[in-house]
Amino acid sequence: MKHWPRWLAVVGLVLVLGAANYTISERQQVVDHGRPLLLELRPVDPRSLMQGDYMALRYAQTLFPPTGMTDNMPGRGVFVVKVDEHNVATFSRLDDGSALRQDEARLRYKLLDRNGDASLGAESYFFQEGRADDFANARFGVLHVDTAGNSVLVGLADEQFQLIR
């Protein structure tokens, strides 16, 4: 009976590591096979004294539903964005489960308040210290999105839709 706590700890560790690796694997699948979308950004300060160099991302209002529409939206869900020839996404409609057109993609959200402010799960981008000037003119957040609307932020792009390296 003395070994019971040790076995319990080992099983717990295996479960935690398994869950973490599963989540990492899911996210890597989105990065590798997801559709790239460019989400227009609003200007923000690219620096934090406590965290180092990073950019807090605020997406343009054209990406989100109009304010009046958010009153009937669930706290978490999916909306549909229209994607132009440069992969720039703008709000199209709420997801009703119908088939997507070629120029549409799903995007998961979480409402933060009833004013239409929503989180896409990609609200900050960290970069190497001293590179703030390279990212100060970023105009788009580049996300890879799977068919269910799950997204992973993979970088920032400039006004020519080019990934900033």
XYZ file of N, CA, C and O in Angstrom:
660
model
N 0.812 -1.195 0.000
C 0.000 0.000 0.000
C 0.859 1.264 0.000
O 0.375 2.315 -0.357
N 2.138 1.143 0.372
C 3.017 2.302 0.401
C 3.273 2.866 -0.993
O 3.540 4.038 -1.146
N 3.213 2.013 -2.012
C 3.531 2.448 -3.364
C 2.336 3.100 -4.061
O 2.460 3.614 -5.152
N 1.171 3.056 -3.462
C -0.032 3.623 -4.081
C 0.133 5.111 -4.445
O -0.161 5.498 -5.570
N 0.616 5.995 -3.557
C 0.783 7.405 -3.922
C 1.779 7.595 -5.072
O 1.592 8.457 -5.913
N 2.801 6.770 -5.121
C 3.785 6.882 -6.189
C 3.136 6.527 -7.530
O 3.344 7.216 -8.523
N 2.366 5.446 -7.571
C 1.684 5.044 -8.806
C 0.665 6.099 -9.227
O 0.502 6.396 -10.409
N -0.021 6.649 -8.265
C -1.002 7.688 -8.557
C -0.312 8.905 -9.179
O -0.822 9.498 -10.143
N 0.838 9.273 -8.654
C 1.600 10.403 -9.203
C 2.060 10.104 -10.629
O 1.986 10.964 -11.508
N 2.520 8.896 -10.882
C 2.976 8.509 -12.219
C 1.813 8.540 -13.210
O 1.922 9.073 -14.315
N 0.666 7.989 -12.824
C -0.510 7.992 -13.695
C -0.953 9.426 -13.968
O -1.276 9.788 -15.107
N -0.959 10.266 -12.931
C -1.318 11.674 -13.109
C -0.379 12.387 -14.058
O -0.811 13.140 -14.933
N 0.920 12.137 -13.927
C 1.914 12.742 -14.810
C 1.708 12.292 -16.245
O 1.755 13.109 -17.174
N 1.465 11.003 -16.448
C 1.229 10.481 -17.797
C -0.016 11.128 -18.410
O -0.022 11.517 -19.582
N -1.075 11.279 -17.639
C -2.301 11.915 -18.144
C -2.063 13.376 -18.520
O -2.521 13.836 -19.570
N -1.370 14.114 -17.664
C -1.097 15.523 -17.945
C -0.225 15.666 -19.190
O -0.503 16.483 -20.078
N 0.844 14.878 -19.284
C 1.719 14.947 -20.455
C 0.991 14.502 -21.724
O 1.176 15.090 -22.788
N 0.144 13.493 -21.610
C -0.624 13.040 -22.762
C -1.579 14.113 -23.252
O -1.693 14.359 -24.461
N -2.270 14.775 -22.331
C -3.202 15.841 -22.709
C -2.459 17.021 -23.339
O -2.907 17.588 -24.339
N -1.311 17.378 -22.777
C -0.526 18.485 -23.330
C -0.036 18.151 -24.738
O -0.125 18.979 -25.653
N 0.469 16.944 -24.933
C 0.952 16.551 -26.258
C -0.178 16.470 -27.271
O -0.004 16.808 -28.440
N -1.355 16.041 -26.845
C -2.511 15.989 -27.732
C -2.891 17.398 -28.191
O -3.129 17.636 -29.374
N -2.921 18.356 -27.265
C -3.251 19.736 -27.604
C -2.210 20.326 -28.553
O -2.548 20.991 -29.527
N -0.943 20.080 -28.277
C 0.131 20.565 -29.150
C -0.019 19.967 -30.539
O 0.116 20.662 -31.555
N -0.315 18.677 -30.619
C -0.492 18.006 -31.907
C -1.664 18.602 -32.685
O -1.556 18.827 -33.896
N -2.790 18.882 -31.999
C -3.942 19.501 -32.653
C -3.577 20.862 -33.227
O -3.925 21.186 -34.362
N -2.898 21.680 -32.440
C -2.507 23.020 -32.892
C -1.530 22.946 -34.066
O -1.603 23.742 -34.996
N -0.609 21.984 -34.032
C 0.346 21.839 -35.125
C -0.364 21.441 -36.415
O 0.009 21.881 -37.504
N -1.426 20.635 -36.320
C -2.218 20.271 -37.494
C -2.875 21.510 -38.109
O -2.933 21.644 -39.332
N -3.366 22.417 -37.260
C -3.971 23.651 -37.768
C -2.910 24.498 -38.465
O -3.145 25.040 -39.546
N -1.722 24.602 -37.866
C -0.641 25.382 -38.474
C -0.231 24.766 -39.815
O -0.068 25.465 -40.814
N -0.081 23.451 -39.861
C 0.390 22.782 -41.071
C -0.653 22.736 -42.182
O -0.316 22.851 -43.359
N -1.918 22.539 -41.836
C -2.932 22.290 -42.853
C -4.056 23.319 -42.891
O -4.942 23.234 -43.735
N -4.052 24.288 -41.985
C -5.124 25.276 -41.920
C -5.022 26.304 -43.030
O -3.970 26.532 -43.627
N -6.147 26.937 -43.306
C -6.228 27.983 -44.320
C -5.667 29.270 -43.733
O -6.060 29.695 -42.653
N -4.740 29.948 -44.437
C -4.221 31.210 -43.909
C -5.237 32.333 -44.083
O -5.845 32.478 -45.139
N -5.455 33.109 -43.021
C -6.315 34.285 -43.053
C -5.520 35.466 -42.540
O -4.751 35.336 -41.587
N -5.715 36.639 -43.134
C -5.127 37.867 -42.646
C -6.232 38.681 -41.997
O -7.248 38.964 -42.629
N -6.037 39.032 -40.725
C -7.011 39.793 -39.974
C -6.462 41.190 -39.744
O -5.402 41.342 -39.137
N -7.170 42.201 -40.242
C -6.692 43.572 -40.126
C -6.598 43.993 -38.666
O -7.465 43.687 -37.853
N -5.518 44.704 -38.340
C -5.241 45.135 -36.975
C -5.531 46.613 -36.787
O -5.409 47.402 -37.725
N -5.885 46.995 -35.557
C -5.949 48.391 -35.161
C -4.608 48.714 -34.500
O -3.975 47.836 -33.925
N -4.153 49.961 -34.563
C -2.841 50.296 -33.978
C -2.794 50.031 -32.478
O -3.744 50.292 -31.761
N -1.647 49.501 -32.027
C -1.413 49.248 -30.609
C 0.056 49.488 -30.290
O 0.884 49.570 -31.180
N 0.370 49.572 -28.997
C 1.745 49.774 -28.554
C 2.490 48.434 -28.550
O 2.067 47.497 -27.885
N 3.612 48.336 -29.272
C 4.313 47.049 -29.364
C 5.346 46.800 -28.264
O 6.410 46.289 -28.528
N 5.060 47.173 -27.030
C 6.065 46.981 -25.989
C 5.406 46.782 -24.633
O 4.416 47.405 -24.310
N 6.010 45.921 -23.842
C 5.567 45.720 -22.465
C 6.796 45.632 -21.588
O 7.692 44.839 -21.854
N 6.840 46.431 -20.544
C 7.998 46.415 -19.658
C 8.107 45.111 -18.882
O 9.194 44.633 -18.606
N 6.977 44.502 -18.544
C 7.001 43.283 -17.739
C 7.252 42.027 -18.569
O 7.856 41.082 -18.092
N 6.783 41.993 -19.808
C 6.874 40.771 -20.607
C 7.922 40.835 -21.700
O 8.129 39.865 -22.405
N 8.557 41.956 -21.910
C 9.502 42.081 -23.003
C 8.787 42.608 -24.232
O 7.755 43.261 -24.147
N 9.340 42.329 -25.391
C 8.767 42.832 -26.627
C 7.631 41.935 -27.098
O 7.815 40.742 -27.314
N 6.478 42.519 -27.236
C 5.332 41.819 -27.771
C 4.329 42.842 -28.255
O 4.450 44.043 -27.957
N 3.389 42.389 -29.037
C 2.347 43.276 -29.534
C 1.002 42.734 -29.093
O 0.685 41.571 -29.335
N 0.241 43.578 -28.408
C -1.139 43.229 -28.064
C -1.970 43.493 -29.308
O -1.976 44.603 -29.827
N -2.638 42.468 -29.807
C -3.368 42.589 -31.066
C -4.813 42.995 -30.817
O -5.508 42.395 -29.998
N -5.252 43.997 -31.528
C -6.653 44.415 -31.544
C -7.075 44.384 -33.001
O -6.514 45.096 -33.827
N -8.043 43.568 -33.303
C -8.470 43.401 -34.686
C -9.461 44.483 -35.087
O -10.240 44.977 -34.269
N -9.455 44.838 -36.367
C -10.338 45.873 -36.896
C -11.798 45.470 -36.720
O -12.139 44.282 -36.748
N -12.658 46.449 -36.567
C -14.082 46.202 -36.343
C -14.730 45.474 -37.518
O -15.727 44.774 -37.341
N -14.176 45.583 -38.723
C -14.751 44.919 -39.893
C -14.704 43.401 -39.784
O -15.396 42.706 -40.519
N -13.922 42.880 -38.857
C -13.826 41.437 -38.663
C -14.974 40.893 -37.817
O -15.298 39.713 -37.887
N -15.615 41.745 -37.032
C -16.626 41.310 -36.070
C -18.035 41.699 -36.507
O -18.217 42.626 -37.286
N -19.036 41.005 -35.957
C -20.426 41.346 -36.273
C -20.751 42.776 -35.825
O -20.151 43.285 -34.882
N -21.722 43.406 -36.497
C -22.159 44.738 -36.053
C -22.668 44.677 -34.614
O -23.189 43.654 -34.172
N -22.568 45.779 -33.893
C -22.909 45.825 -32.479
C -24.312 45.309 -32.183
O -24.513 44.551 -31.257
N -25.297 45.677 -32.947
C -26.665 45.238 -32.691
C -26.844 43.735 -32.814
O -27.695 43.134 -32.159
N -26.036 43.098 -33.620
C -26.145 41.659 -33.833
C -25.619 40.859 -32.648
O -26.024 39.723 -32.430
N -24.728 41.446 -31.859
C -24.110 40.706 -30.751
C -25.081 40.451 -29.604
O -24.816 39.610 -28.758
N -26.210 41.159 -29.562
C -27.185 40.957 -28.489
C -27.735 39.537 -28.455
O -28.048 39.017 -27.394
N -27.859 38.912 -29.610
C -28.447 37.570 -29.705
C -27.403 36.473 -29.869
O -27.762 35.317 -30.076
N -26.131 36.826 -29.809
C -25.080 35.838 -30.010
C -24.756 35.114 -28.707
O -24.750 35.733 -27.643
N -24.468 33.807 -28.781
C -24.009 33.099 -27.582
C -22.625 33.593 -27.167
O -21.896 34.168 -27.975
N -22.256 33.356 -25.917
C -20.962 33.796 -25.404
C -19.776 33.211 -26.144
O -18.734 33.830 -26.263
N -19.949 31.996 -26.644
C -18.912 31.336 -27.451
C -19.571 30.765 -28.688
O -20.693 30.287 -28.624
N -18.859 30.815 -29.798
C -19.439 30.270 -31.016
C -18.533 30.453 -32.214
O -17.319 30.622 -32.078
N -19.158 30.437 -33.378
C -18.435 30.525 -34.636
C -19.160 31.519 -35.538
O -20.386 31.516 -35.600
N -18.404 32.375 -36.202
C -18.999 33.185 -37.248
C -18.238 32.940 -38.540
O -17.167 32.330 -38.550
N -18.817 33.391 -39.638
C -18.258 33.160 -40.962
C -17.658 34.464 -41.468
O -18.268 35.525 -41.337
N -16.452 34.366 -42.012
C -15.792 35.530 -42.602
C -15.673 35.339 -44.108
O -15.564 34.221 -44.600
N -15.722 36.456 -44.807
C -15.503 36.465 -46.257
C -14.022 36.725 -46.469
O -13.439 37.589 -45.818
N -13.415 35.981 -47.368
C -11.978 36.063 -47.597
C -11.747 36.593 -49.016
O -12.253 36.026 -49.982
N -10.983 37.691 -49.130
C -10.729 38.261 -50.452
C -9.521 37.590 -51.125
O -8.961 36.620 -50.588
N -9.110 38.121 -52.264
C -8.021 37.504 -53.045
C -6.670 37.550 -52.341
O -5.750 36.818 -52.692
N -6.527 38.408 -51.315
C -5.276 38.485 -50.539
C -5.386 37.726 -49.217
O -4.521 37.853 -48.355
N -6.463 36.959 -49.031
C -6.754 36.201 -47.804
C -7.129 37.099 -46.632
O -7.095 36.665 -45.481
N -7.503 38.358 -46.893
C -7.952 39.261 -45.844
C -9.403 38.913 -45.511
O -10.252 38.827 -46.389
N -9.671 38.709 -44.225
C -10.996 38.283 -43.767
C -11.794 39.470 -43.230
O -11.251 40.331 -42.546
N -13.098 39.484 -43.551
C -14.045 40.442 -42.988
C -15.309 39.679 -42.610
O -15.611 38.633 -43.199
N -16.057 40.197 -41.641
C -17.269 39.519 -41.185
C -18.249 39.352 -42.339
O -18.483 40.260 -43.121
N -18.851 38.153 -42.405
C -19.865 37.877 -43.414
C -21.212 37.601 -42.766
O -22.197 38.264 -43.062
N -21.248 36.616 -41.860
C -22.519 36.223 -41.242
C -22.240 35.327 -40.047
O -21.121 34.836 -39.876
N -23.268 35.105 -39.238
C -23.164 34.132 -38.157
C -23.238 32.738 -38.760
O -23.910 32.524 -39.779
N -22.565 31.795 -38.159
C -22.556 30.423 -38.681
C -23.878 29.736 -38.352
O -24.255 29.621 -37.193
N -24.565 29.294 -39.386
C -25.826 28.582 -39.194
C -25.695 27.105 -39.565
O -26.686 26.391 -39.654
N -24.465 26.657 -39.779
C -24.226 25.257 -40.110
C -24.300 24.961 -41.594
O -24.008 23.852 -42.017
N -24.689 25.941 -42.402
C -24.787 25.705 -43.843
C -23.391 25.616 -44.454
O -22.401 26.047 -43.860
N -23.336 25.064 -45.647
C -22.059 24.895 -46.349
C -21.434 26.258 -46.639
O -22.140 27.238 -46.892
N -20.120 26.297 -46.596
C -19.398 27.524 -46.883
C -19.161 27.670 -48.380
O -18.961 26.677 -49.088
N -19.152 28.896 -48.836
C -18.750 29.170 -50.218
C -17.228 29.113 -50.288
O -16.543 29.074 -49.268
N -16.690 29.137 -51.484
C -15.239 29.065 -51.692
C -14.513 30.234 -51.008
O -13.391 30.077 -50.538
N -15.164 31.400 -50.955
C -14.523 32.588 -50.390
C -14.896 32.829 -48.928
O -14.805 33.953 -48.445
N -15.289 31.796 -48.196
C -15.665 31.927 -46.795
C -14.876 30.959 -45.916
O -14.401 29.924 -46.394
N -14.768 31.316 -44.642
C -14.123 30.457 -43.645
C -14.806 30.686 -42.304
O -15.377 31.753 -42.060
N -14.768 29.675 -41.450
C -15.307 29.794 -40.095
C -14.209 30.295 -39.159
O -13.040 29.995 -39.345
N -14.636 31.024 -38.115
C -13.706 31.549 -37.125
C -14.379 31.504 -35.755
O -15.463 32.039 -35.574
N -13.742 30.824 -34.782
C -14.281 30.720 -33.426
C -14.049 32.021 -32.670
O -13.028 32.675 -32.847
N -14.997 32.355 -31.801
C -14.900 33.565 -31.004
C -15.377 33.298 -29.576
O -16.038 32.297 -29.301
N -15.051 34.237 -28.709
C -15.594 34.278 -27.350
C -15.933 35.737 -27.083
O -15.054 36.607 -27.152
N -17.219 36.024 -26.824
C -17.631 37.401 -26.542
C -17.061 37.857 -25.211
O -17.133 37.144 -24.222
N -16.501 39.052 -25.197
C -15.988 39.632 -23.963
C -17.021 40.545 -23.315
O -17.060 40.678 -22.110
N -17.849 41.179 -24.149
C -18.943 42.027 -23.653
C -19.981 42.180 -24.753
O -19.800 41.694 -25.860
N -21.060 42.841 -24.462
C -22.159 43.002 -25.428
C -21.948 44.158 -26.395
O -22.807 44.468 -27.191
N -20.790 44.806 -26.335
C -20.468 45.875 -27.288
C -19.854 45.313 -28.563
O -19.455 46.071 -29.436
N -19.750 44.002 -28.639
C -19.181 43.390 -29.829
C -17.723 43.028 -29.685
O -17.134 42.465 -30.599
N -17.107 43.372 -28.546
C -15.706 43.004 -28.343
C -15.627 41.502 -28.140
O -16.320 40.939 -27.296
N -14.797 40.865 -28.939
C -14.682 39.410 -28.884
C -13.218 39.016 -28.927
O -12.375 39.737 -29.447
N -12.932 37.865 -28.384
C -11.595 37.288 -28.401
C -11.570 36.151 -29.415
O -12.492 35.351 -29.480
N -10.496 36.105 -30.185
C -10.307 35.011 -31.135
C -9.266 34.027 -30.625
O -8.938 33.063 -31.302
N -8.730 34.286 -29.433
C -7.720 33.409 -28.853
C -6.320 33.732 -29.330
O -5.378 33.024 -29.016
N -6.164 34.801 -30.087
C -4.853 35.197 -30.609
C -4.710 36.702 -30.401
O -4.772 37.478 -31.347
N -4.544 37.104 -29.151
C -4.542 38.525 -28.835
C -3.170 39.114 -28.523
O -3.078 40.282 -28.173
N -2.118 38.340 -28.611
C -0.780 38.902 -28.423
C 0.230 38.125 -29.242
O 0.081 36.926 -29.476
N 1.252 38.849 -29.689
C 2.300 38.251 -30.512
C 3.652 38.652 -29.926
O 3.991 39.835 -29.867
N 4.405 37.668 -29.468
C 5.723 37.911 -28.886
C 6.789 37.809 -29.969
O 6.696 36.964 -30.855
N 7.793 38.674 -29.889
C 8.890 38.629 -30.847
C 10.207 38.902 -30.140
O 10.234 39.323 -28.986
N 11.289 38.666 -30.854
C 12.626 38.785 -30.281
C 12.887 40.211 -29.810
O 12.523 41.182 -30.476
N 13.508 40.333 -28.650
C 13.810 41.636 -28.084
C 14.618 42.471 -29.073
O 15.524 41.986 -29.739
N 14.248 43.746 -29.179
C 14.951 44.657 -30.076
C 14.373 44.702 -31.483
O 14.860 45.447 -32.326
N 13.344 43.921 -31.757
C 12.759 43.894 -33.105
C 11.429 44.641 -33.165
O 10.669 44.481 -34.104
N 11.142 45.475 -32.191
C 9.867 46.193 -32.141
C 9.650 47.036 -33.386
O 8.530 47.113 -33.897
N 10.705 47.671 -33.895
C 10.552 48.511 -35.088
C 10.110 47.699 -36.305
O 9.380 48.203 -37.158
N 10.544 46.441 -36.400
C 10.144 45.593 -37.525
C 8.646 45.331 -37.522
O 8.031 45.204 -38.575
N 8.057 45.251 -36.331
C 6.648 44.894 -36.217
C 5.730 46.096 -35.966
O 4.518 45.950 -35.955
N 6.325 47.289 -35.777
C 5.521 48.471 -35.464
C 4.525 48.803 -36.574
O 3.461 49.353 -36.308
N 4.846 48.480 -37.812
C 3.960 48.790 -38.939
C 3.142 47.591 -39.390
O 2.616 47.592 -40.509
N 3.026 46.586 -38.554
C 2.222 45.416 -38.914
C 0.778 45.851 -39.127
O 0.226 46.623 -38.357
N 0.187 45.344 -40.194
C -1.195 45.717 -40.501
C -2.164 44.547 -40.354
O -3.363 44.750 -40.204
N -1.633 43.312 -40.371
C -2.486 42.127 -40.312
C -1.903 41.092 -39.363
O -0.696 40.914 -39.292
N -2.786 40.395 -38.668
C -2.413 39.197 -37.945
C -2.647 38.029 -38.886
O -3.686 37.965 -39.548
N -1.697 37.119 -38.979
C -1.824 35.968 -39.880
C -2.177 34.747 -39.043
O -1.402 34.320 -38.192
N -3.365 34.218 -39.270
C -3.840 33.041 -38.564
C -4.036 31.905 -39.550
O -4.440 32.141 -40.686
N -3.752 30.696 -39.114
C -4.137 29.511 -39.870
C -5.383 28.971 -39.199
O -5.427 28.841 -37.975
N -6.395 28.662 -40.001
C -7.704 28.270 -39.489
C -8.122 26.951 -40.108
O -7.990 26.758 -41.315
N -8.632 26.025 -39.271
C -9.127 24.756 -39.818
C -10.608 24.899 -40.176
O -11.207 25.965 -39.994
N -11.208 23.841 -40.680
C -12.592 23.898 -41.162
C -13.600 24.143 -40.053
O -14.697 24.628 -40.307
N -13.237 23.837 -38.794
C -14.138 24.055 -37.664
C -14.031 25.474 -37.104
O -14.807 25.854 -36.241
N -13.054 26.247 -37.564
C -12.881 27.611 -37.079
C -11.813 27.765 -36.017
O -11.596 28.864 -35.509
N -11.121 26.682 -35.662
C -10.014 26.762 -34.707
C -8.855 27.474 -35.388
O -8.555 27.203 -36.544
N -8.196 28.367 -34.667
C -7.138 29.154 -35.291
C -5.875 29.171 -34.450
O -5.912 28.981 -33.237
N -4.750 29.418 -35.142
C -3.447 29.575 -34.504
C -2.772 30.784 -35.154
O -2.682 30.864 -36.384
N -2.320 31.728 -34.340
C -1.594 32.888 -34.835
C -0.197 32.441 -35.246
O 0.535 31.877 -34.438
N 0.185 32.687 -36.511
C 1.494 32.258 -36.988
C 2.425 33.429 -37.285
O 3.603 33.221 -37.546
N 1.910 34.646 -37.273
C 2.776 35.788 -37.533
C 1.983 37.052 -37.784
O 0.765 37.101 -37.618
N 2.718 38.088 -38.218
C 2.135 39.375 -38.579
C 2.556 39.706 -40.000
O 3.616 39.293 -40.459
N 1.708 40.462 -40.697
C 1.989 40.820 -42.088
C 1.933 42.335 -42.250
O 1.259 43.038 -41.504
N 2.636 42.821 -43.278
C 2.667 44.255 -43.569
C 1.553 44.644 -44.535
O 0.710 43.810 -44.888
N 1.551 45.898 -44.983
C 0.491 46.386 -45.859
C 0.507 45.742 -47.239
O -0.487 45.806 -47.961
N 1.597 45.085 -47.620
C 1.654 44.346 -48.889
C 1.274 42.872 -48.689
O 1.540 42.052 -49.572
N 0.706 42.541 -47.535
C 0.217 41.198 -47.208
C 1.367 40.191 -47.065
O 1.152 38.990 -47.136
N 2.586 40.679 -46.839
C 3.756 39.813 -46.704
C 4.048 39.547 -45.227
O 4.054 40.486 -44.418
N 4.311 38.292 -44.892
C 4.654 37.909 -43.528
C 5.942 38.609 -43.115
O 6.931 38.589 -43.853
N 5.922 39.263 -41.957
C 7.117 39.947 -41.446
C 8.013 38.893 -40.803
O 7.598 38.177 -39.908
N 9.228 38.785 -41.267
C 10.149 37.760 -40.769
C 11.191 38.371 -39.862
O 11.666 39.407 -40.012
